[in-house]
CSV table of C-alpha atoms in Angstrom, one decimal:
chain,number,residue,atom,x,y,z
D,1,UNK,CA,3.7,-30.6,0.6
D,2,UNK,CA,2.1,-29.4,-2.6
D,3,UNK,CA,1.6,-25.9,-4.0
D,4,UNK,CA,-1.7,-24.8,-5.2
D,5,UNK,CA,-2.5,-22.0,-7.7
D,6,UNK,CA,-4.4,-20.0,-5.1
D,7,UNK,CA,-1.1,-19.2,-3.3
D,8,UNK,CA,2.0,-17.5,-4.6
D,9,UNK,CA,4.6,-19.7,-6.1
D,10,UNK,CA,7.6,-19.9,-3.8
D,11,UNK,CA,9.9,-18.2,-6.3
D,12,UNK,CA,12.6,-15.6,-5.6
D,13,UNK,CA,14.2,-13.6,-8.4
D,14,UNK,CA,17.3,-11.7,-7.5
D,15,UNK,CA,19.2,-9.0,-9.4
D,16,UNK,CA,22.3,-10.2,-7.7
D,17,UNK,CA,22.0,-13.4,-9.7
D,18,UNK,CA,23.8,-13.0,-13.1
D,19,UNK,CA,21.3,-15.3,-14.7
D,20,UNK,CA,18.6,-13.4,-16.5
D,21,UNK,CA,15.3,-13.2,-14.5
D,22,UNK,CA,13.4,-15.5,-16.9
D,23,UNK,CA,16.1,-18.2,-16.5
D,24,UNK,CA,15.8,-17.9,-12.7
D,25,UNK,CA,12.0,-18.4,-12.9
D,26,UNK,CA,12.3,-21.2,-15.4
D,27,UNK,CA,14.9,-23.1,-13.2
D,28,UNK,CA,12.9,-22.6,-10.0
D,29,UNK,CA,9.6,-23.7,-11.4
D,30,UNK,CA,11.3,-26.7,-13.0
D,31,UNK,CA,12.7,-27.7,-9.7
D,32,UNK,CA,9.3,-27.4,-8.0
D,33,UNK,CA,7.8,-29.7,-10.7
D,34,UNK,CA,10.6,-32.2,-10.6
D,35,UNK,CA,10.6,-32.1,-6.8
D,36,UNK,CA,6.9,-33.0,-6.8
D,37,UNK,CA,5.8,-29.7,-5.0
D,38,UNK,CA,3.9,-28.9,-8.2
D,39,UNK,CA,2.0,-31.9,-9.3
D,40,UNK,CA,0.6,-32.5,-12.9
D,41,UNK,CA,-2.6,-30.6,-13.6
D,42,UNK,CA,-1.8,-27.9,-11.0
D,43,UNK,CA,-2.8,-24.5,-12.4
D,44,UNK,CA,0.0,-21.9,-12.6
D,45,UNK,CA,-0.6,-18.2,-12.2
D,46,UNK,CA,-1.1,-16.1,-15.3
D,47,UNK,CA,1.9,-14.3,-16.7
D,48,UNK,CA,0.6,-11.1,-15.3
D,49,UNK,CA,-0.1,-12.4,-11.8
D,50,UNK,CA,3.4,-13.9,-11.7
D,51,UNK,CA,4.9,-10.7,-13.0
D,52,UNK,CA,3.0,-8.8,-10.3
D,53,UNK,CA,4.2,-11.2,-7.5
D,54,UNK,CA,7.8,-11.0,-8.6
D,55,UNK,CA,7.9,-7.3,-9.6
D,56,UNK,CA,9.1,-8.1,-13.1
D,57,UNK,CA,7.5,-7.6,-16.5
D,58,UNK,CA,5.2,-10.0,-18.4
D,59,UNK,CA,7.9,-10.1,-21.0
D,60,UNK,CA,10.0,-12.0,-18.5
D,61,UNK,CA,7.3,-14.3,-17.2
D,62,UNK,CA,6.0,-15.1,-20.6
D,63,UNK,CA,9.5,-16.0,-21.8
D,64,UNK,CA,10.0,-18.3,-18.7
D,65,UNK,CA,6.7,-20.0,-19.5
D,66,UNK,CA,7.6,-20.4,-23.1
D,67,UNK,CA,10.9,-22.1,-22.1
D,68,UNK,CA,9.1,-24.4,-19.7
D,69,UNK,CA,6.5,-25.2,-22.3
D,70,UNK,CA,9.1,-26.1,-24.9
D,71,UNK,CA,10.8,-28.3,-22.3
D,72,UNK,CA,7.5,-30.1,-21.8
D,73,UNK,CA,7.1,-29.1,-18.2
D,74,UNK,CA,3.9,-27.0,-18.6
D,75,UNK,CA,1.0,-26.7,-21.0
D,76,UNK,CA,-0.9,-23.6,-22.0
D,77,UNK,CA,-4.3,-23.9,-23.5
D,78,UNK,CA,-6.2,-21.0,-25.0
D,79,UNK,CA,-8.6,-19.7,-22.4
D,80,UNK,CA,-7.7,-22.5,-19.9
D,81,UNK,CA,-4.6,-21.0,-18.5
D,82,UNK,CA,-1.3,-22.8,-17.8
D,83,UNK,CA,-1.0,-26.1,-16.0
D,84,UNK,CA,1.8,-28.4,-14.9
D,85,UNK,CA,2.2,-31.2,-17.6
D,86,UNK,CA,2.3,-34.9,-17.0
D,87,UNK,CA,5.9,-36.0,-17.0
D,88,UNK,CA,6.8,-39.6,-17.8
D,89,UNK,CA,8.7,-41.4,-15.1
D,90,UNK,CA,11.7,-41.7,-17.4
D,91,UNK,CA,11.8,-38.0,-18.2
D,92,UNK,CA,11.4,-37.1,-14.5
D,93,UNK,CA,14.2,-39.4,-13.6
D,94,UNK,CA,16.5,-38.1,-16.4
D,95,UNK,CA,15.9,-34.5,-15.3
D,96,UNK,CA,16.5,-35.4,-11.7
D,97,UNK,CA,19.7,-37.2,-12.5
D,98,UNK,CA,21.2,-34.8,-15.0
D,99,UNK,CA,22.5,-32.1,-12.6
D,100,UNK,CA,23.8,-34.7,-10.2
D,101,UNK,CA,25.7,-36.6,-12.9
D,102,UNK,CA,27.1,-33.3,-14.2
D,103,UNK,CA,28.3,-32.3,-10.7
D,104,UNK,CA,29.9,-35.7,-10.2
D,105,UNK,CA,31.6,-35.5,-13.6
D,106,UNK,CA,33.0,-32.1,-12.7
D,107,UNK,CA,34.2,-33.5,-9.3
D,108,UNK,CA,35.9,-36.5,-11.1
D,109,UNK,CA,37.6,-34.1,-13.5
D,110,UNK,CA,38.9,-32.1,-10.6
D,111,UNK,CA,40.2,-35.3,-9.1
D,112,UNK,CA,41.9,-36.3,-12.3
D,113,UNK,CA,43.5,-32.9,-12.6
D,114,UNK,CA,44.8,-33.3,-9.0
D,115,UNK,CA,46.3,-36.6,-10.1
D,116,UNK,CA,44.0,-38.9,-8.2
D,117,UNK,CA,43.5,-42.6,-9.2
D,118,UNK,CA,40.2,-44.3,-9.8
D,119,UNK,CA,40.5,-46.1,-6.4
D,120,UNK,CA,41.1,-42.8,-4.6
D,121,UNK,CA,38.2,-41.2,-6.3
D,122,UNK,CA,35.9,-44.1,-5.3
D,123,UNK,CA,37.1,-43.8,-1.8
D,124,UNK,CA,36.4,-40.0,-1.7
D,125,UNK,CA,32.9,-40.7,-3.2
D,126,UNK,CA,32.1,-43.3,-0.6
D,127,UNK,CA,33.3,-41.1,2.2
D,128,UNK,CA,31.1,-38.2,0.9
D,129,UNK,CA,28.0,-40.4,1.0
D,130,UNK,CA,28.8,-41.6,4.5
D,131,UNK,CA,29.5,-38.0,5.6
D,132,UNK,CA,26.2,-36.7,4.1
D,133,UNK,CA,24.3,-39.4,5.8
D,134,UNK,CA,25.0,-37.7,9.1
D,135,UNK,CA,22.8,-34.8,8.0
D,136,UNK,CA,20.3,-36.5,5.8
D,137,UNK,CA,19.3,-40.1,5.1
D,138,UNK,CA,20.4,-41.3,1.7
D,139,UNK,CA,17.8,-43.8,0.7
D,140,UNK,CA,18.1,-46.8,-1.5
D,141,UNK,CA,20.7,-48.9,0.4
C,1,UNK,CA,-0.4,-9.2,-36.7
C,2,UNK,CA,0.4,-6.5,-34.3
C,3,UNK,CA,-2.2,-5.0,-32.0
C,4,UNK,CA,-1.2,-1.4,-31.5
C,5,UNK,CA,-3.4,0.4,-28.9
C,6,UNK,CA,-1.5,3.6,-29.1
C,7,UNK,CA,0.7,4.7,-32.0
C,8,UNK,CA,2.5,8.0,-32.0
C,9,UNK,CA,4.5,9.1,-34.9
C,10,UNK,CA,6.5,12.4,-34.8
C,11,UNK,CA,4.0,13.9,-32.3
C,12,UNK,CA,4.9,17.4,-31.1
C,13,UNK,CA,2.9,19.9,-29.1
C,14,UNK,CA,4.1,23.4,-28.4
C,15,UNK,CA,3.0,25.9,-25.7
C,16,UNK,CA,4.6,29.2,-25.0
C,17,UNK,CA,8.0,28.3,-23.5
C,18,UNK,CA,7.4,24.6,-23.8
C,19,UNK,CA,7.7,22.0,-26.4
C,20,UNK,CA,6.9,18.3,-26.2
C,21,UNK,CA,8.3,15.8,-28.7
C,22,UNK,CA,8.8,14.6,-31.2
C,23,UNK,CA,7.4,11.4,-29.7
C,24,UNK,CA,7.6,8.2,-31.6
C,25,UNK,CA,6.3,5.1,-30.0
C,26,UNK,CA,3.9,2.2,-30.3
C,27,UNK,CA,2.2,0.6,-27.3
C,28,UNK,CA,0.6,-2.7,-27.8
C,29,UNK,CA,-2.4,-4.3,-26.1
C,30,UNK,CA,-1.6,-6.3,-22.9
C,31,UNK,CA,1.2,-4.1,-21.5
C,32,UNK,CA,1.7,-1.7,-18.7
C,33,UNK,CA,3.8,1.3,-19.6
C,34,UNK,CA,5.1,3.8,-17.0
C,35,UNK,CA,5.9,7.3,-18.0
C,36,UNK,CA,8.5,8.9,-15.8
C,37,UNK,CA,10.4,12.2,-15.7
C,38,UNK,CA,10.9,15.3,-13.6
C,39,UNK,CA,8.1,17.8,-13.1
C,40,UNK,CA,7.4,19.8,-16.2
C,41,UNK,CA,8.6,17.1,-18.5
C,42,UNK,CA,5.3,17.0,-20.5
C,43,UNK,CA,3.8,13.9,-18.9
C,44,UNK,CA,0.3,15.5,-18.5
C,45,UNK,CA,0.5,17.0,-22.0
C,46,UNK,CA,1.2,13.5,-23.4
C,47,UNK,CA,-1.8,12.1,-21.5
C,48,UNK,CA,-4.1,14.9,-22.8
C,49,UNK,CA,-2.9,14.2,-26.3
C,50,UNK,CA,-3.6,10.4,-25.8
C,51,UNK,CA,-7.0,11.2,-24.5
C,52,UNK,CA,-7.8,13.5,-27.4
C,53,UNK,CA,-8.3,16.5,-25.2
C,54,UNK,CA,-5.7,18.4,-27.2
C,55,UNK,CA,-4.3,17.9,-30.6
C,56,UNK,CA,-0.7,17.6,-31.8
C,57,UNK,CA,0.8,20.5,-33.8
C,58,UNK,CA,2.5,17.9,-35.9
C,59,UNK,CA,2.6,14.1,-36.3
C,60,UNK,CA,-0.1,11.5,-35.9
C,61,UNK,CA,-1.7,9.7,-33.0
C,62,UNK,CA,-3.6,6.4,-33.6
C,63,UNK,CA,-5.8,5.0,-30.9
C,64,UNK,CA,-7.2,1.5,-31.1
C,65,UNK,CA,-5.7,1.4,-34.6
C,66,UNK,CA,-7.6,4.4,-35.9
C,67,UNK,CA,-6.4,7.9,-36.6
C,68,UNK,CA,-9.7,9.7,-36.1
C,69,UNK,CA,-9.9,12.6,-33.7
C,70,UNK,CA,-12.1,13.1,-30.6
C,71,UNK,CA,-14.6,10.5,-31.3
C,72,UNK,CA,-16.9,9.9,-28.3
C,73,UNK,CA,-16.8,6.2,-29.1
C,74,UNK,CA,-13.1,6.1,-28.6
C,75,UNK,CA,-13.2,8.1,-25.4
C,76,UNK,CA,-15.7,5.7,-23.9
C,77,UNK,CA,-13.2,2.9,-24.3
C,78,UNK,CA,-10.6,4.8,-22.2
C,79,UNK,CA,-10.5,5.2,-18.5
C,80,UNK,CA,-8.7,8.4,-17.8
C,81,UNK,CA,-7.7,9.7,-14.4
C,82,UNK,CA,-6.3,13.2,-15.0
C,83,UNK,CA,-3.9,15.0,-12.7
C,84,UNK,CA,-6.7,17.4,-11.8
C,85,UNK,CA,-10.4,16.3,-12.3
C,86,UNK,CA,-11.8,19.5,-14.0
C,87,UNK,CA,-15.4,20.2,-13.2
C,88,UNK,CA,-15.8,17.6,-10.4
C,89,UNK,CA,-15.3,19.9,-7.4
C,90,UNK,CA,-18.9,20.9,-6.9
C,91,UNK,CA,-20.3,17.4,-7.5
C,92,UNK,CA,-20.8,14.7,-4.8
C,93,UNK,CA,-19.9,11.1,-5.2
C,94,UNK,CA,-23.6,10.5,-5.9
C,95,UNK,CA,-23.7,13.2,-8.6
C,96,UNK,CA,-20.6,11.7,-10.2
C,97,UNK,CA,-22.1,8.2,-10.3
C,98,UNK,CA,-25.2,9.5,-12.0
C,99,UNK,CA,-23.2,11.6,-14.4
C,100,UNK,CA,-21.0,8.7,-15.5
C,101,UNK,CA,-23.9,6.2,-15.7
C,102,UNK,CA,-25.5,8.6,-18.2
C,103,UNK,CA,-22.4,9.1,-20.4
C,104,UNK,CA,-20.8,5.7,-20.2
C,105,UNK,CA,-22.9,2.9,-21.4
C,106,UNK,CA,-20.7,0.2,-19.7
C,107,UNK,CA,-20.6,2.1,-16.4
C,108,UNK,CA,-21.1,-0.4,-13.6
C,109,UNK,CA,-23.1,1.5,-11.0
C,110,UNK,CA,-23.2,-1.3,-8.5
C,111,UNK,CA,-19.5,-1.7,-8.5
C,112,UNK,CA,-19.0,2.1,-8.1
C,113,UNK,CA,-21.5,2.3,-5.2
C,114,UNK,CA,-19.8,-0.6,-3.4
C,115,UNK,CA,-16.4,0.9,-3.8
C,116,UNK,CA,-17.5,4.3,-2.5
C,117,UNK,CA,-19.2,2.7,0.5
C,118,UNK,CA,-16.0,0.6,1.1
C,119,UNK,CA,-14.0,3.8,1.2
C,120,UNK,CA,-16.4,5.3,3.7
C,121,UNK,CA,-17.1,8.4,1.6
C,122,UNK,CA,-20.2,10.5,2.4
C,123,UNK,CA,-22.4,10.3,-0.7
C,124,UNK,CA,-23.4,14.0,-0.4
C,125,UNK,CA,-20.0,15.5,0.2
C,126,UNK,CA,-18.6,17.6,-2.6
C,127,UNK,CA,-15.6,16.1,-4.5
C,128,UNK,CA,-13.6,19.3,-3.9
C,129,UNK,CA,-14.0,18.9,-0.2
C,130,UNK,CA,-12.4,15.4,-0.1
C,131,UNK,CA,-8.8,14.9,0.7
C,132,UNK,CA,-6.4,14.7,-2.3
C,133,UNK,CA,-5.9,11.0,-1.8
C,134,UNK,CA,-9.7,10.4,-1.6
C,135,UNK,CA,-10.2,12.4,-4.8
C,136,UNK,CA,-7.7,10.3,-6.6
C,137,UNK,CA,-9.4,7.1,-5.4
C,138,UNK,CA,-12.8,8.4,-6.5
C,139,UNK,CA,-11.5,9.3,-9.9
C,140,UNK,CA,-9.9,5.9,-10.2
C,141,UNK,CA,-13.1,4.1,-9.1
C,142,UNK,CA,-15.1,6.1,-11.8
C,143,UNK,CA,-12.6,5.2,-14.5
C,144,UNK,CA,-12.5,1.5,-13.5
C,145,UNK,CA,-16.3,1.2,-13.4
C,146,UNK,CA,-16.5,2.2,-17.1
C,147,UNK,CA,-14.8,-1.2,-17.8
C,148,UNK,CA,-12.2,0.5,-20.1
C,149,UNK,CA,-9.9,-1.2,-22.5
C,150,UNK,CA,-7.2,1.4,-22.0
C,151,UNK,CA,-6.4,3.1,-18.7
C,152,UNK,CA,-4.6,6.4,-18.7
C,153,UNK,CA,-3.5,7.2,-15.1
C,154,UNK,CA,-1.8,10.6,-14.6
C,155,UNK,CA,-0.1,10.6,-11.1
C,156,UNK,CA,-2.8,8.3,-9.8
C,157,UNK,CA,-1.3,7.7,-6.4
C,158,UNK,CA,-0.2,11.2,-5.6
C,159,UNK,CA,-1.4,11.9,-2.1
C,160,UNK,CA,-2.8,8.4,-1.6
C,161,UNK,CA,-1.8,6.5,1.5
C,162,UNK,CA,0.5,3.5,1.2
C,163,UNK,CA,-2.2,1.0,1.9
C,164,UNK,CA,-4.7,2.3,-0.6
C,165,UNK,CA,-1.7,2.7,-3.0
C,166,UNK,CA,-0.8,-1.0,-2.7
C,167,UNK,CA,-4.5,-2.0,-3.1
C,168,UNK,CA,-4.5,0.0,-6.4
C,169,UNK,CA,-1.4,-1.7,-7.6
C,170,UNK,CA,-2.9,-5.1,-7.0
C,171,UNK,CA,-6.2,-4.0,-8.6
C,172,UNK,CA,-4.4,-2.9,-11.7
C,173,UNK,CA,-2.5,-6.2,-12.0
C,174,UNK,CA,-5.9,-7.9,-11.7
C,175,UNK,CA,-7.4,-5.6,-14.4
C,176,UNK,CA,-4.5,-6.7,-16.7
C,177,UNK,CA,-5.0,-10.4,-16.0
C,178,UNK,CA,-6.6,-11.3,-19.3
C,179,UNK,CA,-3.9,-9.6,-21.4
C,180,UNK,CA,-6.6,-7.8,-23.4
C,181,UNK,CA,-6.2,-4.4,-21.7
C,182,UNK,CA,-3.5,-1.8,-21.6
C,183,UNK,CA,-2.4,0.7,-19.0
C,184,UNK,CA,-0.3,3.8,-19.3
C,185,UNK,CA,0.6,5.6,-16.1
C,186,UNK,CA,2.7,8.5,-15.0
C,187,UNK,CA,4.3,8.4,-11.6
C,188,UNK,CA,7.1,9.8,-9.5
C,189,UNK,CA,7.1,6.6,-7.4
C,190,UNK,CA,9.8,4.2,-8.5
C,191,UNK,CA,8.4,1.4,-6.4
C,192,UNK,CA,5.3,1.5,-8.6
C,193,UNK,CA,7.4,1.4,-11.7
C,194,UNK,CA,9.2,-1.6,-10.3
C,195,UNK,CA,6.1,-3.4,-9.2
C,196,UNK,CA,3.8,-2.7,-12.2
C,197,UNK,CA,5.6,-1.6,-15.4
C,198,UNK,CA,6.6,-3.8,-18.4
C,199,UNK,CA,8.0,-0.7,-20.2
C,200,UNK,CA,9.3,2.6,-19.1
C,201,UNK,CA,9.0,5.8,-21.2
C,202,UNK,CA,11.4,8.6,-20.2
C,203,UNK,CA,10.5,12.2,-20.7
C,204,UNK,CA,12.7,15.1,-19.8
C,205,UNK,CA,11.9,18.8,-20.4
C,206,UNK,CA,9.5,17.7,-23.2
C,207,UNK,CA,12.1,15.5,-24.8
C,208,UNK,CA,11.3,11.9,-25.4
C,209,UNK,CA,14.3,9.9,-24.3
C,210,UNK,CA,13.0,6.5,-25.4
C,211,UNK,CA,11.0,3.5,-24.2
C,212,UNK,CA,12.8,0.8,-22.3
C,213,UNK,CA,11.9,-2.8,-21.5
C,214,UNK,CA,12.1,-2.6,-17.7
C,215,UNK,CA,13.7,-5.9,-16.9
C,216,UNK,CA,16.3,-5.7,-19.7
C,217,UNK,CA,17.1,-2.1,-18.6
C,218,UNK,CA,17.5,-3.1,-14.9
C,219,UNK,CA,19.3,-6.3,-15.7
C,220,UNK,CA,21.6,-4.6,-18.2
C,221,UNK,CA,23.0,-2.1,-15.7
C,222,UNK,CA,25.6,-3.1,-13.1
C,223,UNK,CA,28.1,-1.5,-10.8
C,224,UNK,CA,31.3,-3.4,-10.5
C,225,UNK,CA,34.6,-3.1,-8.5
C,226,UNK,CA,37.7,-4.0,-10.4
C,227,UNK,CA,41.3,-4.7,-9.4
C,228,UNK,CA,42.5,-2.2,-11.9
C,229,UNK,CA,41.5,0.5,-14.4
C,230,UNK,CA,39.8,-1.0,-17.5
C,231,UNK,CA,40.7,0.0,-21.1
C,232,UNK,CA,39.0,3.3,-22.1
C,233,UNK,CA,37.4,1.4,-25.0
C,234,UNK,CA,35.6,-1.1,-22.8
C,235,UNK,CA,32.1,-1.4,-24.1
C,236,UNK,CA,29.1,-0.4,-21.9
C,237,UNK,CA,31.2,1.4,-19.3
C,238,UNK,CA,29.4,4.8,-18.5
C,239,UNK,CA,31.6,5.9,-15.6
C,240,UNK,CA,34.8,5.0,-13.9
C,241,UNK,CA,35.7,6.2,-10.4
C,242,UNK,CA,39.4,6.1,-9.5
C,243,UNK,CA,40.2,4.4,-6.3
C,244,UNK,CA,41.1,1.0,-4.8
C,245,UNK,CA,39.3,-1.0,-6.1
C,246,UNK,CA,38.2,0.8,-9.2
C,247,UNK,CA,34.4,1.3,-9.4
C,248,UNK,CA,32.7,1.2,-12.8
C,249,UNK,CA,29.1,1.5,-13.8
C,250,UNK,CA,28.0,-0.4,-17.0
C,251,UNK,CA,24.9,0.0,-19.1
C,252,UNK,CA,25.5,-3.2,-21.0
C,253,UNK,CA,27.0,-5.5,-18.3
C,254,UNK,CA,27.2,-8.7,-20.5
C,255,UNK,CA,29.5,-7.0,-23.0
C,256,UNK,CA,31.5,-5.2,-20.3
C,257,UNK,CA,32.1,-8.5,-18.4
C,258,UNK,CA,33.2,-10.2,-21.6
C,259,UNK,CA,35.6,-7.4,-22.4
C,260,UNK,CA,37.0,-7.4,-18.8
C,261,UNK,CA,37.7,-11.1,-19.0
C,262,UNK,CA,39.5,-10.6,-22.3
C,263,UNK,CA,41.6,-7.8,-20.7
C,264,UNK,CA,42.4,-10.2,-17.8
C,265,UNK,CA,40.9,-7.9,-15.2
C,266,UNK,CA,39.6,-9.5,-12.1
C,267,UNK,CA,36.1,-8.4,-11.0
C,268,UNK,CA,36.1,-8.2,-7.2
C,269,UNK,CA,32.4,-7.6,-6.7
C,270,UNK,CA,29.3,-6.5,-8.6
C,271,UNK,CA,25.9,-5.1,-7.5
C,272,UNK,CA,22.7,-4.1,-9.3
C,273,UNK,CA,22.0,-0.5,-10.0
C,274,UNK,CA,18.9,1.0,-8.6
C,275,UNK,CA,16.2,2.0,-11.1
C,276,UNK,CA,16.1,5.6,-10.0
C,277,UNK,CA,19.9,5.9,-10.6
C,278,UNK,CA,19.6,4.2,-14.0
C,279,UNK,CA,17.0,6.6,-15.2
C,280,UNK,CA,18.9,9.5,-13.7
C,281,UNK,CA,22.0,8.4,-15.6
C,282,UNK,CA,20.1,8.0,-18.8
C,283,UNK,CA,18.6,11.5,-18.4
C,284,UNK,CA,22.0,13.1,-17.7
C,285,UNK,CA,23.7,11.2,-20.4
C,286,UNK,CA,21.2,12.7,-22.9
C,287,UNK,CA,21.9,16.3,-21.8
C,288,UNK,CA,24.8,16.6,-24.3
C,289,UNK,CA,24.5,18.0,-27.8
C,290,UNK,CA,21.4,16.9,-29.8
C,291,UNK,CA,20.2,14.6,-26.9
C,292,UNK,CA,22.5,11.9,-28.2
C,293,UNK,CA,23.8,9.6,-25.5
C,294,UNK,CA,27.5,8.7,-25.9
C,295,UNK,CA,26.7,5.1,-24.8
C,296,UNK,CA,24.0,2.5,-25.6
C,297,UNK,CA,21.4,1.3,-23.1
C,298,UNK,CA,20.0,-2.2,-22.7
C,299,UNK,CA,16.3,-2.7,-23.4
C,300,UNK,CA,15.7,0.4,-25.5
C,301,UNK,CA,12.9,0.0,-28.0
C,302,UNK,CA,10.6,2.3,-30.0
C,303,UNK,CA,7.9,-0.3,-30.0
C,304,UNK,CA,6.2,-2.5,-27.5
C,305,UNK,CA,6.2,-5.9,-29.2
C,306,UNK,CA,5.3,-9.4,-28.4
C,307,UNK,CA,8.5,-11.5,-28.3
């Protein structure tokens, strides 16, 4: 399913989240772009429209857009508004893998701290994949 | 280059038994600024000063970058909805439309007519005989139909039903879409501040207690429950309630949290602080000598600036 500019972006900012609001927006929009819900060329709401939807200020939404733009996720052209940028397959892949790799690195570090061997870690990893398959198909094998 | 729509420098206005100011602030193009404070704080006086209907006793007001006084050309670029529309009572919606069309070159008669029809207002009925909420809506429609660059809204939604109120909020966001216009509004409704404002100006008994970037203000404050009493020098802490666990309120949560970590104090739970409570605490904190607060507040600024 894709998201169009005519609707609201499915974003939720929360004051319970210790992350500043602009970071929350930045991360969620990035996830929508990487997940393909926002495809290249899709027009994004203006900073004011987004601020109004999220009940935050344009200072916050502008900052989120600036971060996304410097990350290459969106483009803003004078008078044309803001659109989702074309991401190279390599970039998309790297962004998709990055948080997963980081989570696995952290898990491995925990395992090492707990005194596990490489064989044991591999076994836990394999078991986790099999376990997750019960809820959701892991593709590619 | 900065684009200051409203610049106030040391502005004061005194009436018998009341003094507003000194007010120092710059409001730039493209922002929505909420003016909040208890009744009798000087909000309407501030709006009359901004509109050029009254002049400061001291200090300077620059509108659209110019310091000239009650220039008609300047007034025609401002959409003003006063708290009470003086002189409108005997006029009907039809009279008001004709009057505005005569005085405001940019007045969009079609848009005004369509809006009055949509509200179901009788064209011949005197303004003074309309309900308060309807009067507010007519005044708003008149102001918007002049296609202003600057909107000054004094208690716009007072007496307006929640549906029309919400419609106005959406309409104002749409008005601000291009980033070329500016809105200053006074309200008692915190939900409107939350939904609309970029900055909040706080006035209490004529005293200007600062302009705050709304999100930084709201995000900076936090209530937390701790396993034990923090050091009395802990930065940002504005109140500590004894008990189990210890409840603290911080106006600079980032710094407070860092200090608590250094003190080795476990934070059991935190929660955001409601905007009304934040503003109340800022007001009360300033009640001491010389209006100086004993603690700093996140998001305080004297000038609305592009980041």
